[in-house]
XYZ file of C-alpha atoms in Angstrom:
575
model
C 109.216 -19.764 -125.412
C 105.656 -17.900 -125.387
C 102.458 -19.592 -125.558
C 100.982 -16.902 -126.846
C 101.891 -13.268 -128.205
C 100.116 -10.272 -128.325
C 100.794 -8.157 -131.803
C 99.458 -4.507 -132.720
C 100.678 -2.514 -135.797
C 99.173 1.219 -136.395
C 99.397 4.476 -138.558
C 97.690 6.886 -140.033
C 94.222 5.331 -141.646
C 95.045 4.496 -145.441
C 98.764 3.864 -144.803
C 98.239 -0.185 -145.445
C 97.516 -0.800 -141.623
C 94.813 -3.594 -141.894
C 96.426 -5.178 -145.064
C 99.633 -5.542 -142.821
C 97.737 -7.270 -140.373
C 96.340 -9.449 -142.630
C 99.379 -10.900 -144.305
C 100.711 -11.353 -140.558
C 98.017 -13.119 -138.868
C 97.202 -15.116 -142.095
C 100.464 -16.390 -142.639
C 100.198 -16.944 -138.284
C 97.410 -18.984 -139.299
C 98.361 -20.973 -141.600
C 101.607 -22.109 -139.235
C 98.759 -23.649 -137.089
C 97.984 -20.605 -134.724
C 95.272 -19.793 -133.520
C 94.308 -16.278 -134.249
C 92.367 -13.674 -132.730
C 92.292 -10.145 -134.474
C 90.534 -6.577 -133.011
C 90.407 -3.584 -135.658
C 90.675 -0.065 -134.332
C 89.653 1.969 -137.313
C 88.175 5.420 -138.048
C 84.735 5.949 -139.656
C 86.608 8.760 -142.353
C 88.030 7.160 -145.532
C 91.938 8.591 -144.829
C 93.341 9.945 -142.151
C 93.344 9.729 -138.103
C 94.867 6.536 -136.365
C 93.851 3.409 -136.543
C 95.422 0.125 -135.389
C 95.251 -3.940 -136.121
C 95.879 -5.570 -132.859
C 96.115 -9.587 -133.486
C 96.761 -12.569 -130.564
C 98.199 -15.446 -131.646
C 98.529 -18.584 -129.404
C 99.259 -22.300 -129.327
C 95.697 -22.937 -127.879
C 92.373 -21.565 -128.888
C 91.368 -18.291 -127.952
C 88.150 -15.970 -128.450
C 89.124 -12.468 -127.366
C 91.659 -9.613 -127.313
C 94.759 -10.059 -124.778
C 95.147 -7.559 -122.197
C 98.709 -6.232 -122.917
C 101.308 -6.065 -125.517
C 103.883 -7.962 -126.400
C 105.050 -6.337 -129.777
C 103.945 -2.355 -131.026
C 105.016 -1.779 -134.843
C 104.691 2.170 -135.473
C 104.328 3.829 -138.657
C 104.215 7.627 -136.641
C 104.834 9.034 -133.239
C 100.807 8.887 -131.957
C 101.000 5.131 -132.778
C 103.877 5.454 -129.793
C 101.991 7.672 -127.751
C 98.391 6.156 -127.839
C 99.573 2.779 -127.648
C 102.564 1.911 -125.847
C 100.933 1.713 -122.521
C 99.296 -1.810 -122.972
C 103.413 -2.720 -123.614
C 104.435 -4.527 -120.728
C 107.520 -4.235 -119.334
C 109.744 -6.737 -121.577
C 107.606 -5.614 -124.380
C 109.219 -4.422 -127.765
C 108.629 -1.486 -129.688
C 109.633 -1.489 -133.762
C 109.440 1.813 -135.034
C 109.668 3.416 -138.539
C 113.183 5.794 -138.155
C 111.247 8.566 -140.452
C 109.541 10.085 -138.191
C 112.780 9.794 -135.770
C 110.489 8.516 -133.078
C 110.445 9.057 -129.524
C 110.896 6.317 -126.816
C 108.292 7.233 -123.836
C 109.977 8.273 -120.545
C 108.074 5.524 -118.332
C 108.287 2.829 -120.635
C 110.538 -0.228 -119.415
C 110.719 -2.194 -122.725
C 113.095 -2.109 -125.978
C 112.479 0.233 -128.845
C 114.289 -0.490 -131.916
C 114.157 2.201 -134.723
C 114.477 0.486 -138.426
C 114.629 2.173 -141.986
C 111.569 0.759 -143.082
C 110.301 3.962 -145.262
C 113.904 3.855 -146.594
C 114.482 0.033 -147.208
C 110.696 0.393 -149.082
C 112.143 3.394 -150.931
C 115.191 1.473 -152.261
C 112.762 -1.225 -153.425
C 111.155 1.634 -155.327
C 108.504 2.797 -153.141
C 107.472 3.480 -149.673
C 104.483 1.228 -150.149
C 106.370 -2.216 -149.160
C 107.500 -0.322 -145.975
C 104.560 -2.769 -144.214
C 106.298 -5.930 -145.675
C 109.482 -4.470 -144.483
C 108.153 -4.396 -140.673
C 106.512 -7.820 -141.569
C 109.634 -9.437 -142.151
C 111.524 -7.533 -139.128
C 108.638 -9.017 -137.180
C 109.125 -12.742 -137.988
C 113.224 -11.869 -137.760
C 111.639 -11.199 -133.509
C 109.389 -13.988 -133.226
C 111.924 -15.992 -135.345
C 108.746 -17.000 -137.437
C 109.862 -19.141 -140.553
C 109.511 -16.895 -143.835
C 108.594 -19.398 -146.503
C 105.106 -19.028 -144.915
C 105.199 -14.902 -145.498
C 106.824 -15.629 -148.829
C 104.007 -17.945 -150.151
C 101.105 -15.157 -148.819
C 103.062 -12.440 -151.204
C 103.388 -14.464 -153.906
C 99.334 -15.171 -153.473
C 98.640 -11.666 -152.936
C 100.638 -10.065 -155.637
C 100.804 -12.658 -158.490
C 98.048 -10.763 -160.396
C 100.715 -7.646 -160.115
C 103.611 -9.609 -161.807
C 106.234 -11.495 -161.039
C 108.698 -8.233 -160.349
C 105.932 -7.031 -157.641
C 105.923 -10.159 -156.141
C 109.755 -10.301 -155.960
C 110.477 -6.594 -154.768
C 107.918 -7.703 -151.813
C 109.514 -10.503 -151.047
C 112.815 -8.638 -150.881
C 111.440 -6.161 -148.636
C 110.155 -8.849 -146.216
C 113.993 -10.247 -146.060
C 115.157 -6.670 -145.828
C 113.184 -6.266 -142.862
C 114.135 -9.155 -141.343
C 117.988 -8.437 -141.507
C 117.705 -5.122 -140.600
C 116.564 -5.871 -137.164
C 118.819 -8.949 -137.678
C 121.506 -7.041 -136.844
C 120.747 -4.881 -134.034
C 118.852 -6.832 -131.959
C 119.519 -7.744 -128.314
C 118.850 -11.665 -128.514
C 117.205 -11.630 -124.845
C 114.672 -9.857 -126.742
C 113.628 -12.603 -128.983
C 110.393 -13.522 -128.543
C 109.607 -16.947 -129.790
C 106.363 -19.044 -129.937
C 106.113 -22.831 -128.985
C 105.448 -24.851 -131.755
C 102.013 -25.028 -132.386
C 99.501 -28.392 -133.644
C 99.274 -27.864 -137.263
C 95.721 -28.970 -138.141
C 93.919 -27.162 -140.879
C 91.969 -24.442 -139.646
C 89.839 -21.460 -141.330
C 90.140 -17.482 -140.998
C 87.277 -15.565 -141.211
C 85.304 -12.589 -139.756
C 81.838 -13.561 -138.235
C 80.405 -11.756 -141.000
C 81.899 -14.460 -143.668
C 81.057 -17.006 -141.484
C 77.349 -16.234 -141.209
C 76.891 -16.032 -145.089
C 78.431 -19.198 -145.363
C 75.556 -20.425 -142.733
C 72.979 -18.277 -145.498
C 74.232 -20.269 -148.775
C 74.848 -23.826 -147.057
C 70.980 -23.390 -145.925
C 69.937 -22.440 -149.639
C 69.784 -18.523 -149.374
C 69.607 -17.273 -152.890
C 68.317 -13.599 -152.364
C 69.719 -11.051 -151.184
C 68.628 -7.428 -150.924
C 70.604 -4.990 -148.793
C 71.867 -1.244 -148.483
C 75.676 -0.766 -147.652
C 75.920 -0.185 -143.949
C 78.923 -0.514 -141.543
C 79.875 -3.667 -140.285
C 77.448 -5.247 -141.970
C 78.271 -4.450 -145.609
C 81.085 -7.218 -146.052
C 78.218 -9.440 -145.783
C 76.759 -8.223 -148.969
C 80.329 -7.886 -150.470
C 80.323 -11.438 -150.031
C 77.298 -12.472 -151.506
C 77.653 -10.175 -154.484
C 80.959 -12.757 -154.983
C 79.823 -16.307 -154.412
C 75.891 -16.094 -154.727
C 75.644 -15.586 -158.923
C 77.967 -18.662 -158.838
C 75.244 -20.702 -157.380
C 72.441 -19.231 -160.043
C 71.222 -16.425 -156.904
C 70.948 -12.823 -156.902
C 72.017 -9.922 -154.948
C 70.235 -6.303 -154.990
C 71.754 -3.205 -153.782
C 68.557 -1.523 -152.684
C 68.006 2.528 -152.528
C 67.553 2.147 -148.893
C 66.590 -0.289 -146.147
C 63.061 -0.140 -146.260
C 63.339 -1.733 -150.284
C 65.929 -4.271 -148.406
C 63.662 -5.908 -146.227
C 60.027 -5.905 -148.496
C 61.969 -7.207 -151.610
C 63.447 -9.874 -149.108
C 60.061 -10.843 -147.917
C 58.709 -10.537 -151.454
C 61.303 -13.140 -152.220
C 60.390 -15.509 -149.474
C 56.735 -15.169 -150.807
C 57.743 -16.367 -153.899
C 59.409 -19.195 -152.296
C 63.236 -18.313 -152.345
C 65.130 -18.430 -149.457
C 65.759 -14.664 -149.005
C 67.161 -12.039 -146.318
C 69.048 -9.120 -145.707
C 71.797 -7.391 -143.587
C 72.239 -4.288 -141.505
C 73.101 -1.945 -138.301
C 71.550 0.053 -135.769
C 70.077 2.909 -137.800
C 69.030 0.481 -141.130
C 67.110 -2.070 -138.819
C 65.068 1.187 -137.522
C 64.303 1.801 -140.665
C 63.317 -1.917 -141.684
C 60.558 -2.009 -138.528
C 57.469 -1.758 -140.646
C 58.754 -4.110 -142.691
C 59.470 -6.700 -140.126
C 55.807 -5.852 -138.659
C 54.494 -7.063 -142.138
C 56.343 -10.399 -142.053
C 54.745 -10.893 -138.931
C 51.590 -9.631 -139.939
C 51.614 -11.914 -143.540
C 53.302 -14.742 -141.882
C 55.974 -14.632 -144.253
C 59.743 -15.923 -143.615
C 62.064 -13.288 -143.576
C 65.859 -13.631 -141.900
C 67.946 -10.428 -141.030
C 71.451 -10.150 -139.508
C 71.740 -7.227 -137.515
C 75.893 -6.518 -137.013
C 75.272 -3.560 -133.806
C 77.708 -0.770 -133.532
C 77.656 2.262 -131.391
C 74.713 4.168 -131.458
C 72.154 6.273 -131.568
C 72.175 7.825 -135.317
C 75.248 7.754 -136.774
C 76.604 7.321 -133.199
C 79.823 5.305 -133.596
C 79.884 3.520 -136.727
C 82.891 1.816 -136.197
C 82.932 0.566 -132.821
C 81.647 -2.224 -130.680
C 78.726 -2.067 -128.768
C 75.561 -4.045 -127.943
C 72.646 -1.711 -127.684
C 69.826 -2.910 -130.092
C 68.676 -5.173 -128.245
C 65.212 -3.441 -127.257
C 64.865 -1.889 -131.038
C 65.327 -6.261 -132.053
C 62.510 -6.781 -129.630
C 60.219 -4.159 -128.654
C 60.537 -1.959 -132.016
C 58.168 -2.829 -134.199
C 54.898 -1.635 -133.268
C 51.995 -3.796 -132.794
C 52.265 -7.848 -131.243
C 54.002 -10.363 -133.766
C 55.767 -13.346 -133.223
C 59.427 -13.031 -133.406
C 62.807 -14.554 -132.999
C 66.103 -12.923 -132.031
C 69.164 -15.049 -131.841
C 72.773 -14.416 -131.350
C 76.136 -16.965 -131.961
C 78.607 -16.113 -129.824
C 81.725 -16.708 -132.248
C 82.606 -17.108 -135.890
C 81.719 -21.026 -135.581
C 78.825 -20.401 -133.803
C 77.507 -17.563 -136.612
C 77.845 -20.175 -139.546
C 75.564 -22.846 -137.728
C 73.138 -20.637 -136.296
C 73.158 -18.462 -139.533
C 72.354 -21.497 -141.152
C 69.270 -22.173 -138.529
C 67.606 -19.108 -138.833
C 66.572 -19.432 -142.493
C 64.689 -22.888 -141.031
C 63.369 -21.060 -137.978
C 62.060 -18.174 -140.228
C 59.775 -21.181 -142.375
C 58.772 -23.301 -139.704
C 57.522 -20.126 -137.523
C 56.846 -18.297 -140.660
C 58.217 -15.053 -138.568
C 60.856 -12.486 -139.082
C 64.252 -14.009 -137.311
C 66.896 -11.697 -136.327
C 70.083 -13.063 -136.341
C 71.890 -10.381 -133.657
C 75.779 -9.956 -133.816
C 77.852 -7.131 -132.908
C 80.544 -5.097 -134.481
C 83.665 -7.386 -133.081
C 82.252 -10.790 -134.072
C 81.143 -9.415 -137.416
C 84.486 -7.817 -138.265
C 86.798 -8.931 -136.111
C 89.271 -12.348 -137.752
C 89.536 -15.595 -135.992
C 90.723 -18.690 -136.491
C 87.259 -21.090 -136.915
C 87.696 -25.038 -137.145
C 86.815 -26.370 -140.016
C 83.076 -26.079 -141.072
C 80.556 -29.418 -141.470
C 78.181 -28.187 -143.803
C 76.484 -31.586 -143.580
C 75.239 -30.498 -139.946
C 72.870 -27.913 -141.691
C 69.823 -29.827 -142.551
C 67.382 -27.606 -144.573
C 63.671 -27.658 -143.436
C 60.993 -25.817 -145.061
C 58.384 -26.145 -142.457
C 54.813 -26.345 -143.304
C 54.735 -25.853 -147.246
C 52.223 -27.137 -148.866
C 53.087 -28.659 -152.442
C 49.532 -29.740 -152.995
C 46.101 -28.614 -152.860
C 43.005 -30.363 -153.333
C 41.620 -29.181 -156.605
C 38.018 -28.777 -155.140
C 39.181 -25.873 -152.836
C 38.314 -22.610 -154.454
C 40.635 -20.334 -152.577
C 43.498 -21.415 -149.895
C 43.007 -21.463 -146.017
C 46.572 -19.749 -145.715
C 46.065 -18.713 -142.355
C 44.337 -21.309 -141.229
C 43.260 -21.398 -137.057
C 45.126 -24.023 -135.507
C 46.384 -24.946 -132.407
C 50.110 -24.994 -132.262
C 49.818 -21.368 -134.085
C 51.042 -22.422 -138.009
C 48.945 -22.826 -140.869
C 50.383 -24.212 -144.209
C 51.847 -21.933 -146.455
C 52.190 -22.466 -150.308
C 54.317 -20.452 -153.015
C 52.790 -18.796 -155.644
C 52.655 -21.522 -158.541
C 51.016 -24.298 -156.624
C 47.619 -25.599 -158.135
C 44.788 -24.459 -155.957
C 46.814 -22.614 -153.563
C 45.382 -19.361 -154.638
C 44.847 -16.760 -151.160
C 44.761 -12.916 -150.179
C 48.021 -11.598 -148.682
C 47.828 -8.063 -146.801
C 49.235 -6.560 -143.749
C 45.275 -5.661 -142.795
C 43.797 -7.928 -140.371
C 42.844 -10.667 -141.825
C 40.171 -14.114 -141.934
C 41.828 -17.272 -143.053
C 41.489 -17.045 -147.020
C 43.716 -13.763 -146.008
C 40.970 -11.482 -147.585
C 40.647 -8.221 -144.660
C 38.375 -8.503 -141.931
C 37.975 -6.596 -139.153
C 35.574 -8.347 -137.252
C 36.619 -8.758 -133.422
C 35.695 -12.402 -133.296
C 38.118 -12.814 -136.495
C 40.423 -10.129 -135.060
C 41.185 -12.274 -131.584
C 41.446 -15.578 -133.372
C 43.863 -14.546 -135.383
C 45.726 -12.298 -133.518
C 45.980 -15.366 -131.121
C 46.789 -17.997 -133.753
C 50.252 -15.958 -134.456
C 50.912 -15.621 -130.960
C 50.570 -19.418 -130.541
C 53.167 -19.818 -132.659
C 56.354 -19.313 -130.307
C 54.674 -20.527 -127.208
C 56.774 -23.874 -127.329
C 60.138 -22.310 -129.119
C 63.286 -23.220 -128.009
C 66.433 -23.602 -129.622
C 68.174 -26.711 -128.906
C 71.128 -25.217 -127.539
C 69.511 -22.022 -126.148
C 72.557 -21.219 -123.816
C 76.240 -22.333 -124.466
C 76.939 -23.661 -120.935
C 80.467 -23.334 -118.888
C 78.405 -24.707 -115.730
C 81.758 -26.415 -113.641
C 79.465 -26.039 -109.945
C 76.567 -27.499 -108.760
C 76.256 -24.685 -105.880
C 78.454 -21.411 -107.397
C 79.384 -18.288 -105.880
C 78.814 -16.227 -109.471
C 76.974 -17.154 -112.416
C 78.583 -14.645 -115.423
C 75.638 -14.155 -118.043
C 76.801 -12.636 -121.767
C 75.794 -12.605 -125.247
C 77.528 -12.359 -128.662
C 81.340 -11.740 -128.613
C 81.931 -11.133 -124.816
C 81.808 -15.054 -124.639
C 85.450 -15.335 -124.684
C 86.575 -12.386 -122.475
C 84.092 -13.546 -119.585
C 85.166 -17.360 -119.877
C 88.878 -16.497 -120.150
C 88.329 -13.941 -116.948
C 86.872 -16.963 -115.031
C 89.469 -19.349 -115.820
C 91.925 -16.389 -113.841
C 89.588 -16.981 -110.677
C 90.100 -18.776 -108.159
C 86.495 -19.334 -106.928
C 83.263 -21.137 -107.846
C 82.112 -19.367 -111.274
C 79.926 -20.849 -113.705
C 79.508 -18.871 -117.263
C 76.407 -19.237 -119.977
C 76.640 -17.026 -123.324
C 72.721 -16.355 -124.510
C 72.203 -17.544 -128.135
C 68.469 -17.610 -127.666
C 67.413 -14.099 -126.683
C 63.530 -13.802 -127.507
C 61.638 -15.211 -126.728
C 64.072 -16.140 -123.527
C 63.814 -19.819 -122.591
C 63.135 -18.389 -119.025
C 62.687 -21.870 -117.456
C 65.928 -22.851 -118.786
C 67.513 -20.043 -117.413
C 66.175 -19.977 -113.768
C 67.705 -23.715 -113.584
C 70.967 -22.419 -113.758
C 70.201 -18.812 -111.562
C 69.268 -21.377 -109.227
C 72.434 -22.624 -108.801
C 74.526 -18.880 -107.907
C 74.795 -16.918 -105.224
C 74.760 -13.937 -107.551
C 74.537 -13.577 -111.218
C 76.197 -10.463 -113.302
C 75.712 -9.523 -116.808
C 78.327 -8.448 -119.017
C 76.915 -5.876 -121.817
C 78.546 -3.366 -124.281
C 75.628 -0.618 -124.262
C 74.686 1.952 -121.449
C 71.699 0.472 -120.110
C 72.251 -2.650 -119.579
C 69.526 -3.485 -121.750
C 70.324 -7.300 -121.177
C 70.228 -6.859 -117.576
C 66.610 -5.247 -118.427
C 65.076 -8.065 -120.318
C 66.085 -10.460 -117.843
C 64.948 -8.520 -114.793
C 61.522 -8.353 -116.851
C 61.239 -12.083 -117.769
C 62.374 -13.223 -114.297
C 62.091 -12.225 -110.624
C 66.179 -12.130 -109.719
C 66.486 -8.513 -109.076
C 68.270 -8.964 -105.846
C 70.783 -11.348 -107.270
C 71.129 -9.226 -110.371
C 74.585 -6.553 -110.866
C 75.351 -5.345 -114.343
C 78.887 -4.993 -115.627
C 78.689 -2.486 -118.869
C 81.160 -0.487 -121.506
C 80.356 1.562 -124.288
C 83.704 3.297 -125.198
C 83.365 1.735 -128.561
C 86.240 -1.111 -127.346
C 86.002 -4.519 -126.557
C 85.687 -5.840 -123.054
C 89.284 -7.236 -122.091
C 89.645 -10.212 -119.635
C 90.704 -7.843 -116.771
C 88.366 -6.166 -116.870
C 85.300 -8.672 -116.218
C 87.931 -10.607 -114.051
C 88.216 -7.444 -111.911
C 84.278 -6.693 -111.026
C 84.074 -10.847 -110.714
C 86.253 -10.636 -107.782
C 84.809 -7.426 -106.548
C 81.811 -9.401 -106.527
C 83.443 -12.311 -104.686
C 84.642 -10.289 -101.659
C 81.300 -9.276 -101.206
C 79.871 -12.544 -101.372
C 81.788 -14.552 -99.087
């Protein structure tokens, strides 16, 4: 019996790959697995390989395994590109049309199945993805009234002869390999604790965070991986009397979001790499106007088009340094699918109370990428509007909106309120908002804003794995390398402590030379070339000497070995 199994089915891009995966690992799910799922797909719309490679376990997990236990292959360069992470007692199921072709150094099993010609039968090769569904449970010995409820859910609206001719195929797959398998290859998973659990991407997760914290508005431009956000909203926000505008570019995305904040709505938007650049003199006007405005940035590989598909972490210094001029700003980043609806949920308070653009930072494998989240407590999102101003005395002929005070905030009102009546302009500004370019007015404003963030801190800037007082290594990550770099420490035998950034500017430095303090050396895990990371803490703090860098910007995930492989690089140099 496994504790946990390691799953990958690929093809050619449009043959049905990712809804295969999806039926498997939510019908995993719903058994009481816990699921963690890693698309390999192709920026073209058909055509060239791509892959769904899912880990299911008895106990939680947050990242991709390191192996193989199980390859399903719809052609030969599924074989040929993947069958190396196999290990040796791993299985191979492969479709007998393209009369495949076992690799000459690979130790494990490959069975060849009909399943293009058990899907034919049925009356079309389509089903051929339930068929290697079903031979897949008929290996794991998975029960199939699970798989059988998911097709009846997923093809109802088809008709009741779709629904049966699927479920046919998934028996039909699960005989076939019935009857040839070797039963020392059976690969069976302990029984797992069947609580109720979710299944979502991070990107589902953080507009749940956006509507449980009132966001009504959204404006956005379709941009890989952040577009499922708006696909999302477009569903569920006109059910809760809000709006969603597909803009003609990014630059309309982010003004009509801070119009909409203006006018009092909770508002934001959602892109990538190349969008966000274009949304930087937009964000310099929140800052400039003071007015809320929340964006989640999902990274992928960049620059330009770059890699639109793929994971990496490298706008980091376009969240913080981009925009030009000084303005107060906020850049966080949740560090799994839980994590993005709470702190998704936060920002849209953060971006009120500072009256600042936030930046809610995720990358491409948190955003996209489908695990199994425990169940969410809306109730924990408490929804605070800052310093708004409902009422103005009526003897005030024009507002003080940007009123010099200490702590940096002045109130704000929405445009309705009685007396509240004030100049708004992205020119510098006195405190009726009406443009002055005095340098007296110039300083004290340009310090009032600045003020703002001098005391920010999140209350959970860093989520902590500290298990030493005195430790060898202190591992440093942000967004979805959390669970790689903790699992890759749990693997060590040696004193190594882990914290996962979710407060990245302005960085609680204080906070984080507390636990510095505490290692012998520190490295930073990063998915971009730079180590941009690496750079803003090297700025912020004097640690250079302490300081290595682990990065990776092939566009894949980091994998446990890999960060548990320069850890203990690191440890025979330290002891």
């Amino acid at each position: 019996m496994h504790k946990q199994i390691s799953w990958k089915v690929g093809g050619q891009q449009g043959e049905g790959i990712e809804s295969t995966g999806e039926i498997f690992s939510t019908a995993l799910n719903r058994e009481g697995y816990y699921i963690y799922t890693y698309r390999h797909f192709s920026s073209r719309i058909k055509g060239g390989h791509t892959n769904n490679k899912i880990r299911m376990s008895i106990d939680p997990i947050y990242s991709i395994s390191d192996d193989l236990d199980i390859l399903v292959a719809f052609d030969q360069e599924t074989i040929d590109v993947n069958y190396d992470e196999l290990h040796e007692n791993g299985v191979i199921l492969a479709d007998a049309k393209f009369n495949p072709e076992k690799p000459s150094n690979f130790k494990g099993t490959m069975y060849v199945l009909p399943f293009t010609h058990i899907a034919k039968e049925l009356g079309t090769s389509l089903m051929k993805n339930m068929v290697a569904v079903g031979a897949t449970a008929c290996l794991m010995q998975l029960p199939m009234p699970g798989f059988e409820n998911l097709v009846v859910e997923t093809f109802k609206s088809k008709g009741e002869k779709v629904v049966d001719l699927n479920k046919q195929a998934l028996i039909l797959g699960y005989e076939a390999l019935d009857e040839v398998i070797d039963r020392n290859d059976l690969m069976s998973l302990e029984k797992p604790n069947k609580d109720e659990r979710l299944f979502m991407i991070g990107n589902d997760a953080m507009s749940l965070g956006a509507l449980s914290s009132g966001a009504r508005f959204m404006s956005a431009y379709p941009i890989t991986p952040a577009s499922e956000i708006m696909e999302f909203m477009i569903d569920k926000l006109p059910q809760l009397n809000g709006t969603v505008i597909q803009t003609e570019d990014e630059i309309a995305a982010a003004t009509m979001a801070i119009g909409a904040n203006y006018a009092g709505v909770r508002a934001f938007t959602a892109s990538a790499g190349p969008g966000l650049s274009l949304m930087m003199e937009s964000i310099g006007l929140s800052g400039m106007t003071e007015t809320p405005l929340v964006i989640f940035n999902t990274q992928r590989g960049g620059p330009s088009t770059g890699l639109p598909t793929k994971q990496e972490q490298s706008d980091l210094n376009q969240m913080i340094y981009g925009t030009h001029g000084d303005i107060p700003k906020i850049v966080i980043s949740p560090i799994h699918a839980e994590d993005a609806f709470y702190l998704a949920g936060e920002a849209f308070n953060l971006a009120e109370q500072y009256q600042c653009p936030v930046i809610v930072l995720s990358d491409l494998q948190l955003s996209l990428g489908k695990q199994t989240v425990h169940k969410l407590d809306q109730s924990k999102i408490k929804i605070n509007r800052g310093q708004l101003t409902t009422e103005v005395d009526e003897e005030t002929t024009h507002f003080k909106r940007y009123n010099v005070t200490d702590h940096g905030i002045s109130n704000r009102v929405i445009p309705g309120v009685k007396g509240g009546i004030h100049h708004v302009t992205g020119v510098e500004h006195n405190e009726y908002g009406k443009p002055s370019e005095a340098s007296d007015n110039r300083n004290e404003q340009m310090n009032k804003r600045m003020r703002k963030l001098d005391s920010f801190e999140l209350s959970e800037p860093f989520h902590v794995n500290i298990d030493h007082n005195e430790a060898e290594i202190l591992v440093i990550g942000f967004i979805s390398t959390y669970g790689a770099i903790d699992e890759a420490i749990s693997r060590v035998d040696a004193k190594v402590n882990h914290i996962q950034i979710r407060q990245l500017y302005p960085l609680p430095v204080d906070q984080l030379m507390r636990y510095v303090a505490k290692a012998q050396k520190v490295l930073i895990v990063e998915h971009n070339y730079r180590g941009q990371l690496t750079q803003l803490v090297k700025s912020e703090t004097n640690i250079h000497d302490k300081l290595e860098t682990l990065t990776k910007y092939d566009g894949k995930p980091f994998k446990p070995k890999e960060i548990e492989e320069k850890i203990n690089e690191m440890l025979g140099r330290v002891k």
